[in-house]
Tab-separated table of C-alpha atoms and ligand atoms in Angstrom:
chain	number	residue	atom	x	y	z
A	263	MET	CA	3.589	28.298	5.089
A	264	ASN	CA	5.905	28.423	2.177
A	265	ILE	CA	5.032	25.152	0.093
A	266	ARG	CA	5.953	26.188	-3.509
A	267	THR	CA	4.190	24.471	-6.233
A	268	LYS	CA	4.947	20.502	-6.632
A	269	PRO	CA	4.266	18.857	-10.207
A	270	LEU	CA	3.289	15.594	-9.702
A	271	SER	CA	2.266	12.354	-10.963
A	272	ILE	CA	-0.268	9.277	-9.999
A	273	LEU	CA	0.360	6.415	-10.708
A	274	GLY	CA	-3.356	4.455	-10.638
A	275	SER	CA	-5.036	7.525	-10.644
A	276	THR	CA	-8.348	5.573	-11.064
A	277	GLY	CA	-8.179	3.596	-7.690
A	278	SER	CA	-9.171	4.462	-4.153
A	279	ILE	CA	-6.095	5.814	-3.362
A	280	GLY	CA	-5.309	7.705	-6.565
A	281	THR	CA	-9.028	9.040	-6.691
A	282	GLN	CA	-8.618	10.487	-2.904
A	283	THR	CA	-4.953	12.122	-3.947
A	284	LEU	CA	-6.671	13.901	-6.381
A	285	ASP	CA	-9.625	15.121	-4.228
A	286	VAL	CA	-6.524	16.512	-1.856
A	287	VAL	CA	-5.011	17.733	-5.387
A	288	ARG	CA	-8.312	19.675	-6.145
A	289	LYS	CA	-8.128	21.269	-2.927
A	290	PHE	CA	-4.648	23.360	-3.229
A	291	PRO	CA	-4.396	24.595	-7.001
A	292	GLU	CA	-1.645	26.718	-6.365
A	293	HIS	CA	0.574	24.372	-4.340
A	294	TYR	CA	0.139	20.966	-6.817
A	295	LYS	CA	0.229	20.410	-11.017
A	296	ILE	CA	-0.603	17.227	-12.070
A	297	VAL	CA	1.573	15.956	-14.671
A	298	GLY	CA	0.693	12.507	-15.579
A	299	LEU	CA	-1.648	9.877	-14.635
A	300	THR	CA	-2.385	6.021	-15.610
A	301	CYS	CA	-4.663	3.690	-15.239
A	302	ASN	CA	-5.338	0.025	-15.733
A	303	SER	CA	-8.152	0.071	-18.035
A	304	ASN	CA	-10.768	2.445	-16.718
A	305	ILE	CA	-10.339	4.900	-19.412
A	306	GLU	CA	-13.863	6.836	-18.961
A	307	LEU	CA	-12.513	7.823	-15.534
A	308	LEU	CA	-8.905	8.684	-16.820
A	309	LYS	CA	-10.467	10.783	-19.630
A	310	LYS	CA	-12.670	12.941	-16.664
A	311	GLN	CA	-9.424	13.101	-14.999
A	312	ILE	CA	-7.466	14.682	-18.024
A	313	GLU	CA	-10.214	17.080	-18.636
A	314	GLU	CA	-10.302	18.227	-15.135
A	315	PHE	CA	-6.705	18.295	-14.201
A	316	LYS	CA	-4.838	18.413	-17.305
A	317	PRO	CA	-1.833	16.158	-17.078
A	318	GLU	CA	1.026	16.292	-19.720
A	319	LEU	CA	0.898	12.693	-20.701
A	320	VAL	CA	-1.233	9.685	-19.779
A	321	ALA	CA	-0.317	5.716	-19.396
A	322	VAL	CA	-2.814	3.293	-19.849
A	323	PHE	CA	-1.516	-0.276	-19.115
A	324	ASP	CA	-4.437	-1.810	-20.842
A	325	GLU	CA	-3.206	-1.717	-24.435
A	326	GLU	CA	-6.386	-2.015	-26.189
A	327	LYS	CA	-8.248	0.528	-23.927
A	328	ALA	CA	-5.004	2.596	-24.457
A	329	ASP	CA	-5.863	2.686	-28.017
A	330	GLN	CA	-9.849	3.413	-27.377
A	331	LEU	CA	-8.440	6.376	-25.317
A	332	LYS	CA	-8.915	9.556	-27.612
A	333	VAL	CA	-7.275	12.680	-26.156
A	334	ASP	CA	-5.294	15.460	-27.533
A	335	ILE	CA	-1.874	14.367	-24.966
A	336	PRO	CA	0.402	11.723	-25.651
A	337	VAL	CA	-1.302	8.076	-24.295
A	338	TYR	CA	1.575	5.361	-23.280
A	339	LYS	CA	0.144	2.097	-23.067
A	340	GLY	CA	1.928	-1.012	-20.948
A	341	MET	CA	4.772	-1.488	-18.396
A	342	GLU	CA	6.286	0.892	-20.799
A	343	GLY	CA	4.042	3.420	-20.138
A	344	LEU	CA	4.038	3.211	-16.325
A	345	LEU	CA	8.193	3.743	-16.358
A	346	LYS	CA	7.569	6.598	-18.993
A	347	VAL	CA	5.198	8.589	-16.507
A	348	ALA	CA	7.280	7.255	-13.366
A	349	SER	CA	9.828	8.960	-14.933
A	350	PHE	CA	8.720	11.816	-16.564
A	351	GLY	CA	10.092	15.562	-16.788
A	352	GLU	CA	10.324	17.436	-13.399
A	353	VAL	CA	8.201	15.938	-11.324
A	354	HIS	CA	8.848	16.523	-7.788
A	355	THR	CA	6.639	13.212	-6.578
A	356	VAL	CA	5.603	10.360	-8.117
A	357	ILE	CA	2.479	8.884	-6.205
A	358	ASN	CA	2.159	4.825	-6.070
A	359	SER	CA	-1.128	3.971	-5.756
A	360	LEU	CA	-0.928	0.595	-8.059
A	361	VAL	CA	-2.147	-2.481	-6.600
A	362	GLY	CA	0.065	-5.277	-6.622
A	363	SER	CA	3.988	-6.248	-7.468
A	364	ILE	CA	3.133	-4.126	-10.818
A	365	GLY	CA	4.513	-1.125	-8.854
A	366	VAL	CA	7.771	-2.532	-8.074
A	367	LEU	CA	9.382	-1.527	-11.545
A	368	PRO	CA	7.826	1.999	-11.640
A	369	THR	CA	8.974	2.601	-7.942
A	370	VAL	CA	12.401	2.226	-9.050
A	371	LYS	CA	12.221	4.128	-12.146
A	372	ALA	CA	10.327	6.962	-10.093
A	373	ILE	CA	13.605	6.376	-7.850
A	374	GLU	CA	16.357	6.138	-10.822
A	375	ASN	CA	14.849	9.730	-12.257
A	376	LEU	CA	15.503	11.321	-8.700
A	377	LYS	CA	11.612	11.523	-8.264
A	378	ASN	CA	10.642	11.158	-4.403
A	379	VAL	CA	8.124	8.400	-4.140
A	380	ALA	CA	5.168	8.631	-1.866
A	381	LEU	CA	4.244	5.162	-1.619
A	382	ALA	CA	0.521	3.025	-1.332
A	383	ASN	CA	1.763	0.395	-3.096
A	384	LYS	CA	2.615	-1.815	-0.221
A	385	GLU	CA	3.864	-4.731	-2.528
A	386	THR	CA	6.783	-2.645	-3.567
A	387	LEU	CA	8.456	-3.248	-0.543
A	388	VAL	CA	7.346	-6.262	0.507
A	389	THR	CA	8.677	-7.504	-2.900
A	390	ALA	CA	11.922	-5.632	-3.127
A	391	GLY	CA	12.187	-3.923	0.188
A	392	GLU	CA	16.034	-3.919	0.623
A	393	ILE	CA	16.596	-3.457	-3.284
A	394	VAL	CA	14.662	-0.113	-2.858
A	395	MET	CA	15.964	1.071	0.393
A	396	LYS	CA	19.190	1.055	-1.083
A	397	LYS	CA	18.173	3.076	-4.527
A	398	LEU	CA	16.797	5.640	-2.184
A	399	LYS	CA	20.037	5.880	-0.625
A	400	PHE	CA	22.068	5.830	-3.774
A	401	HIS	CA	20.252	8.553	-5.494
A	402	LYS	CA	19.340	10.749	-2.304
A	403	THR	CA	15.276	10.589	-2.933
A	404	ASN	CA	12.748	10.180	-0.382
A	405	LEU	CA	10.020	7.957	0.026
A	406	LEU	CA	6.822	9.132	2.390
A	407	PRO	CA	4.396	6.529	3.258
A	408	ILE	CA	0.708	7.059	1.983
A	409	ASP	CA	-0.374	4.302	4.417
A	410	SER	CA	-2.275	5.576	7.946
A	411	GLU	CA	-0.289	3.516	10.047
A	412	HIS	CA	3.165	4.222	8.847
A	413	SER	CA	2.233	8.181	8.147
A	414	ALA	CA	1.014	7.858	12.379
A	415	ILE	CA	4.892	6.346	13.176
A	416	LEU	CA	6.222	9.212	10.717
A	417	GLN	CA	4.263	12.028	12.701
A	418	CYS	CA	5.064	10.228	16.193
A	419	LEU	CA	8.844	10.763	15.102
A	420	GLN	CA	9.063	13.943	14.292
A	421	GLY	CA	11.446	15.671	16.676
A	422	SER	CA	12.564	12.295	18.151
A	423	LYS	CA	15.613	10.166	17.064
A	424	LEU	CA	15.103	6.591	15.547
A	425	GLU	CA	17.971	5.272	18.001
A	426	ASP	CA	15.377	6.188	21.078
A	427	VAL	CA	12.285	4.083	20.185
A	428	ASN	CA	11.886	0.887	22.002
A	429	LYS	CA	9.279	-0.475	19.520
A	430	ILE	CA	6.572	0.490	17.070
A	431	THR	CA	2.930	-0.688	17.957
A	432	ILE	CA	1.050	-1.156	14.445
A	433	THR	CA	-3.100	-0.873	14.550
A	434	CYS	CA	-5.259	-3.046	12.934
A	435	SER	CA	-9.318	-2.661	12.167
A	436	GLY	CA	-9.372	-6.352	12.162
A	437	GLY	CA	-10.942	-6.715	8.836
A	438	ALA	CA	-14.322	-7.494	7.596
A	439	PHE	CA	-14.060	-11.327	9.263
A	440	LYS	CA	-12.688	-10.223	12.981
A	441	ASN	CA	-15.736	-11.862	14.891
A	442	LYS	CA	-15.887	-15.121	12.871
A	443	THR	CA	-14.848	-18.415	14.145
A	444	LYS	CA	-12.356	-20.738	12.537
A	445	GLU	CA	-15.712	-23.083	11.175
A	446	GLU	CA	-17.442	-19.607	9.719
A	447	LEU	CA	-14.209	-18.531	7.851
A	448	GLN	CA	-14.561	-21.456	5.624
A	449	SER	CA	-17.590	-20.752	4.047
A	450	LEU	CA	-17.182	-16.760	3.881
A	451	THR	CA	-17.199	-15.502	0.488
A	452	ALA	CA	-15.542	-12.414	-1.260
A	453	ALA	CA	-19.192	-10.428	-1.097
A	454	ASP	CA	-18.884	-10.823	2.656
A	455	ALA	CA	-14.974	-9.771	2.697
A	456	LEU	CA	-16.114	-6.614	0.880
A	457	LYS	CA	-17.914	-4.937	3.568
A	458	HIS	CA	-14.964	-3.506	5.399
A	459	PRO	CA	-15.782	-2.014	8.740
A	460	THR	CA	-14.069	1.467	8.683
A	461	TRP	CA	-12.317	2.296	5.663
A	462	ASN	CA	-13.641	2.190	2.030
A	463	ILE	CA	-10.711	0.877	0.493
A	464	GLY	CA	-9.996	-0.802	-3.104
A	465	LYS	CA	-11.093	-4.838	-3.194
A	466	LYS	CA	-7.862	-6.349	-3.172
A	467	ILE	CA	-6.999	-4.356	0.225
A	468	THR	CA	-9.976	-5.205	1.471
A	469	ILE	CA	-9.263	-9.200	1.117
A	470	ASP	CA	-5.835	-8.758	2.225
A	471	CYS	CA	-7.503	-7.020	5.862
A	472	ALA	CA	-9.808	-9.750	6.178
A	473	THR	CA	-6.730	-12.018	6.363
A	474	LEU	CA	-4.419	-9.962	8.098
A	475	MET	CA	-2.208	-10.538	5.321
A	476	ASN	CA	-2.181	-6.403	4.554
A	477	LYS	CA	-1.200	-6.140	8.441
A	478	GLY	CA	1.605	-8.687	7.501
A	479	PHE	CA	2.672	-5.838	4.938
A	480	GLU	CA	2.753	-3.120	7.047
A	481	VAL	CA	4.972	-4.679	9.126
A	482	ILE	CA	7.629	-5.523	6.413
A	483	GLU	CA	6.778	-2.646	5.236
A	484	ALA	CA	7.646	-0.538	9.050
A	485	HIS	CA	11.285	-3.054	8.780
A	486	TRP	CA	12.504	-1.268	5.825
A	487	ILE	CA	11.108	1.939	6.054
A	488	TYR	CA	12.106	2.633	9.771
A	489	ASN	CA	15.121	0.533	9.843
A	490	LEU	CA	13.994	-1.525	13.093
A	491	PRO	CA	13.947	-5.344	13.572
A	492	TYR	CA	11.312	-7.052	13.302
A	493	SER	CA	11.532	-7.843	17.508
A	494	LYS	CA	10.605	-4.279	17.810
A	495	ILE	CA	7.515	-3.820	15.465
A	496	ASP	CA	3.916	-5.509	17.413
A	497	VAL	CA	0.812	-5.320	15.942
A	498	VAL	CA	-2.311	-4.716	18.409
A	499	MET	CA	-6.176	-5.001	17.560
A	500	HIS	CA	-8.026	-1.754	17.486
A	501	PRO	CA	-11.623	-2.093	15.686
A	502	GLN	CA	-12.250	1.583	15.896
A	503	SER	CA	-9.279	2.560	13.612
A	504	ILE	CA	-8.873	5.936	15.751
A	505	ILE	CA	-5.386	5.454	16.758
A	506	HIS	CA	-3.340	4.822	13.416
A	507	SER	CA	0.032	3.493	15.315
A	508	LEU	CA	2.152	4.296	18.347
A	509	VAL	CA	5.668	4.867	19.136
A	510	GLU	CA	7.138	4.069	22.352
A	511	PHE	CA	10.520	5.125	23.373
A	512	HIS	CA	13.225	4.204	25.494
A	513	ASP	CA	11.888	6.010	28.449
A	514	HIS	CA	8.458	4.070	28.064
A	515	SER	CA	6.845	7.375	26.629
A	516	VAL	CA	4.345	6.643	24.246
A	517	ILE	CA	3.182	8.795	21.140
A	518	ALA	CA	-0.036	8.026	19.066
A	519	GLN	CA	-1.538	9.372	16.436
A	520	LEU	CA	-5.110	9.719	16.034
A	521	GLY	CA	-7.833	10.825	13.571
A	522	ILE	CA	-11.000	9.765	11.633
A	523	PRO	CA	-10.292	6.767	9.539
A	524	ASP	CA	-9.846	8.702	5.887
A	525	MET	CA	-6.822	8.193	3.796
A	526	ARG	CA	-7.297	11.668	2.355
A	527	ILE	CA	-5.494	12.732	5.799
A	528	PRO	CA	-2.326	10.941	5.526
A	529	ILE	CA	-2.089	10.936	1.630
A	530	GLN	CA	-2.097	15.006	2.239
A	531	TYR	CA	0.608	14.768	4.871
A	532	ALA	CA	2.404	12.535	2.456
A	533	LEU	CA	2.236	15.572	0.177
A	534	THR	CA	3.064	18.514	2.209
A	535	TYR	CA	5.548	16.557	4.593
A	536	PRO	CA	7.170	18.010	6.703
A	537	ASN	CA	4.623	20.918	6.684
A	538	ARG	CA	0.671	20.848	7.163
A	539	LEU	CA	-2.213	22.743	5.075
A	540	LYS	CA	-5.631	23.580	6.526
A	541	ASN	CA	-8.078	21.466	4.754
A	542	GLU	CA	-11.431	22.140	6.153
A	543	SER	CA	-13.075	19.381	4.132
A	544	LEU	CA	-11.467	16.798	5.796
A	545	PRO	CA	-13.226	15.231	8.899
A	546	LYS	CA	-12.374	16.369	12.385
A	547	LEU	CA	-11.981	13.764	15.220
A	548	ASN	CA	-14.322	14.439	18.415
A	549	LEU	CA	-12.890	11.728	20.971
A	550	ALA	CA	-15.803	12.379	23.123
A	551	ASP	CA	-18.367	11.075	20.444
A	552	LYS	CA	-16.398	7.693	20.148
A	553	LYS	CA	-17.844	5.393	23.593
A	554	GLU	CA	-14.623	3.191	23.359
A	555	LEU	CA	-11.728	2.433	22.168
A	556	THR	CA	-10.468	-0.856	22.545
A	557	PHE	CA	-7.766	-3.187	21.779
A	558	LYS	CA	-6.602	-6.777	21.688
A	559	GLU	CA	-3.960	-9.131	20.963
A	560	PRO	CA	-4.216	-10.289	17.632
A	561	ASP	CA	-5.813	-14.040	17.012
A	562	LEU	CA	-3.008	-15.850	14.880
A	563	GLU	CA	-4.495	-19.279	14.695
A	564	ARG	CA	-7.889	-17.848	12.473
A	565	PHE	CA	-5.824	-15.433	10.623
A	566	PRO	CA	-2.231	-17.021	9.720
A	567	CYS	CA	-1.402	-14.950	7.337
A	568	LEU	CA	0.118	-12.311	9.897
A	569	ALA	CA	2.182	-14.935	11.147
A	570	MET	CA	3.585	-16.002	7.469
A	571	ALA	CA	4.560	-12.100	6.836
A	572	TYR	CA	6.702	-12.079	10.111
A	573	ASP	CA	8.263	-15.108	9.273
A	574	ALA	CA	8.582	-14.428	5.600
A	575	GLY	CA	10.267	-10.856	6.870
A	576	ILE	CA	12.380	-12.399	9.110
A	577	LYS	CA	13.817	-15.277	6.895
A	578	GLY	CA	14.079	-12.243	4.615
A	579	GLY	CA	15.677	-12.570	0.866
A	580	SER	CA	12.912	-13.926	-1.543
A	581	SER	CA	10.767	-15.008	0.899
A	582	PRO	CA	8.272	-11.912	1.003
A	583	ALA	CA	8.079	-11.909	-2.267
A	584	VAL	CA	7.478	-15.548	-2.508
A	585	MET	CA	4.452	-14.631	-0.051
A	586	ASN	CA	3.422	-11.658	-2.147
A	587	ALA	CA	3.261	-13.708	-5.485
A	588	ALA	CA	1.131	-16.472	-4.368
A	589	ASN	CA	-1.180	-14.149	-2.157
A	590	GLU	CA	-2.168	-11.768	-5.551
A	591	ILE	CA	-3.466	-14.913	-7.163
A	592	ALA	CA	-5.101	-16.294	-4.509
A	593	VAL	CA	-6.971	-13.323	-3.722
A	594	LYS	CA	-7.532	-12.924	-7.438
A	595	TYR	CA	-9.279	-16.239	-7.383
A	596	PHE	CA	-11.272	-15.564	-3.840
A	597	LEU	CA	-12.544	-12.135	-5.382
A	598	GLN	CA	-14.153	-14.677	-8.220
A	599	ASP	CA	-15.476	-17.008	-5.522
A	600	LYS	CA	-13.256	-19.955	-6.735
A	601	ILE	CA	-11.432	-20.391	-3.976
A	602	LYS	CA	-12.383	-20.601	-0.210
A	603	PHE	CA	-11.290	-17.991	2.223
A	604	THR	CA	-9.044	-20.158	4.063
A	605	ASP	CA	-7.654	-21.480	1.011
A	606	ILE	CA	-5.544	-18.274	0.772
A	607	PRO	CA	-3.160	-19.081	3.378
A	608	ARG	CA	-2.709	-22.501	2.513
A	609	LEU	CA	-2.084	-21.640	-1.205
A	610	ILE	CA	0.808	-19.018	0.521
A	611	ILE	CA	2.417	-22.018	2.462
A	612	GLU	CA	2.538	-24.029	0.082
A	613	GLN	CA	4.480	-21.613	-2.392
A	614	MET	CA	6.734	-20.569	0.458
A	615	GLU	CA	7.626	-24.495	1.324
A	616	LYS	CA	8.135	-24.971	-2.482
A	617	ASN	CA	10.485	-21.778	-3.772
A	618	PRO	CA	14.168	-22.632	-1.761
A	619	LEU	CA	15.053	-19.098	-0.086
A	620	ILE	CA	17.357	-16.872	-2.170
A	621	LYS	CA	19.349	-14.771	-0.357
A	622	ASN	CA	19.980	-11.625	-1.738
A	623	PRO	CA	18.161	-11.456	-4.978
A	624	ASP	CA	18.717	-8.505	-7.317
A	625	LEU	CA	16.129	-6.855	-9.028
A	626	ASP	CA	15.459	-9.692	-12.187
A	627	GLN	CA	15.199	-12.721	-10.178
A	628	ILE	CA	12.784	-11.033	-7.585
A	629	LEU	CA	10.541	-10.248	-10.920
A	630	ASP	CA	11.313	-13.402	-11.908
A	631	ILE	CA	10.069	-15.250	-8.726
A	632	ASP	CA	7.008	-13.008	-8.974
A	633	LYS	CA	6.095	-14.199	-12.240
A	634	LYS	CA	7.227	-17.981	-11.473
A	635	VAL	CA	5.296	-18.245	-8.422
A	636	LYS	CA	1.890	-16.291	-10.015
A	637	GLU	CA	1.788	-18.754	-12.668
A	638	ASP	CA	2.698	-21.690	-10.345
A	639	THR	CA	-0.169	-20.612	-7.888
A	640	GLU	CA	-2.325	-20.035	-10.741
A	641	LYS	CA	-1.746	-23.488	-12.022
A	642	THR	CA	-2.519	-25.088	-8.536
A	643	ILE	CA	-5.420	-23.326	-8.423
A	644	LEU	CA	-7.109	-24.189	-11.666
A	645	ASN	CA	-6.155	-28.097	-11.411
A	646	GLN	CA	-7.923	-28.303	-8.245
B	761	LIG	N1	-7.328	2.024	-0.464
B	761	LIG	C1	-6.374	2.168	0.487
B	761	LIG	O1	-7.269	2.472	1.442
B	761	LIG	C2	-5.245	1.608	0.746
B	761	LIG	C3	-4.975	2.527	1.851
B	761	LIG	C4	-3.090	1.907	2.027
B	761	LIG	C5	-2.442	1.695	1.039
B	761	LIG	N2	-2.980	0.973	0.061
B	761	LIG	C6	-2.507	0.416	-0.758
B	761	LIG	O2	-2.499	1.031	-2.116
B	761	LIG	C7	-2.452	0.644	-3.028
B	761	LIG	C8	-3.272	0.958	-4.249
B	761	LIG	O3	-5.142	0.367	-3.070
B	761	LIG	P1	-6.403	0.802	-3.888
B	761	LIG	O4	-7.257	0.393	-3.050
B	761	LIG	O5	-6.427	2.380	-4.553
B	761	LIG	O6	-6.200	-0.253	-5.071
B	761	LIG	P2	-7.394	-0.080	-6.056
B	761	LIG	O7	-8.496	0.696	-5.625
B	761	LIG	O8	-7.683	-1.330	-6.706
B	761	LIG	O9	-7.158	0.863	-7.341
B	761	LIG	C9	-5.712	0.276	-8.025
B	761	LIG	C10	-5.164	1.161	-9.470
B	761	LIG	O10	-4.099	0.879	-10.049
B	761	LIG	C11	-4.594	0.566	-11.265
B	761	LIG	N3	-4.077	-0.837	-11.782
B	761	LIG	C12	-4.610	-1.818	-11.364
B	761	LIG	N4	-3.607	-3.122	-12.119
B	761	LIG	C13	-3.011	-1.921	-12.906
B	761	LIG	C14	-2.047	-3.026	-13.677
B	761	LIG	N5	-1.960	-4.506	-13.792
B	761	LIG	N6	-1.342	-2.447	-13.867
B	761	LIG	C15	-1.457	-0.410	-13.951
B	761	LIG	N7	-2.536	-0.168	-13.355
B	761	LIG	C16	-3.351	-1.223	-12.493
B	761	LIG	C17	-6.241	0.393	-11.124
B	761	LIG	O11	-6.648	1.172	-12.786
B	761	LIG	P3	-8.109	0.525	-12.888
B	761	LIG	O12	-8.796	1.450	-12.162
B	761	LIG	O13	-7.954	1.117	-14.342
B	761	LIG	O14	-8.537	-0.818	-12.682
B	761	LIG	C18	-6.222	1.810	-10.353
B	761	LIG	O15	-5.735	3.013	-10.930
B	761	LIG	C19	-2.370	-1.084	-2.908
B	761	LIG	O16	-0.953	-1.684	-2.389
B	761	LIG	C20	-2.740	-0.925	-1.445
B	761	LIG	O17	-2.397	-2.009	-0.618
B	761	LIG	C21	-4.595	1.370	-0.010
């Protein structure tokens, strides 16, 4: 297979996706070279990554921590640092595995500097999907999804035309609270939610999985990545997380992608696309081991965030950015046990009702809305 050595930078290299990306890179030293890495504050781990992967530069978002990192390569700080790494040198692909809407500007900057983007950061397309898709088209660069569901759809579409697609179905594990009653949801804590049944993931996304907001994000991302109307994007509950998504074509033939839930598989596909590399360290699926694969409709009454995301996506404009910003703050406070699980959708609805729709926001307007909604949601929580 002819894959040349690709220079890569990873934004958020110390997180769940970042470390798993480095795990894939570690297996293929002849194919990938790490140029830039970033973290928020975990400089201990970043230092180890610098020693192992020998990047040319790093960025630490937290400025104090950046000053504490003593290494013999340039250390940049804050948003400026993230943008420096996102746009640096001859990098072929920037992997964006930041968490939150902080990921929007670095994605845009990478595209403007003609980098391909391997995107794990869901909040980028949820917050600024239209702007990012236009930038990709204008600069003729590619976006490859690092998400099991969107990677599944991409794999199912190989050799087919998008215009032949009838609908796509995104599968959903259901998160930690899938079997809880509406009453039980009132008293569950962050510690309960952090026991995700099938995936080993970062804290924020674990809560997003439990509320089904994560699935709502994926619906909005699929709308942008695959240019499909919301009416052609379904969600089905599939607690075993073996089928990662399905594509139904006009002749009602359905193609699904399966695999053991391990993010290194979609990460590797994003890096090698459209090729594949042999990696014996990735787990193999043995279907005979699986007692059952089950499916059912999502319960939108117990988990209103999924319905909210469809609503926000269909309304478009600034609506998904408002939803995302309120969600980020609500999840932050839920993780600190300062609000209840059921407060998360309540706080989001409140912001969605409060903020008038801006139909075609530009990037500055999106970033302003993000800031304003975050501040206001925080104020509401602290005053209640
Ligand atoms: N985890 C998964 O399986 C998975 C699957 C699909 C998609 N995603 C998406 O991928 C993204 C990353 O998820 P994750 O689970 O890997 O998150 P995570 O484990 O929390 O890692 C987040 C990374 O971003 C850095 N970071 C956090 N806040 C930052 C800030 N304000 N400025 C700069 N850097 C910051 C963190 O640095 P520190 O370590 O220094 O805090 C860390 O490197 C999310 O959008 C998530 O929805 C995740």
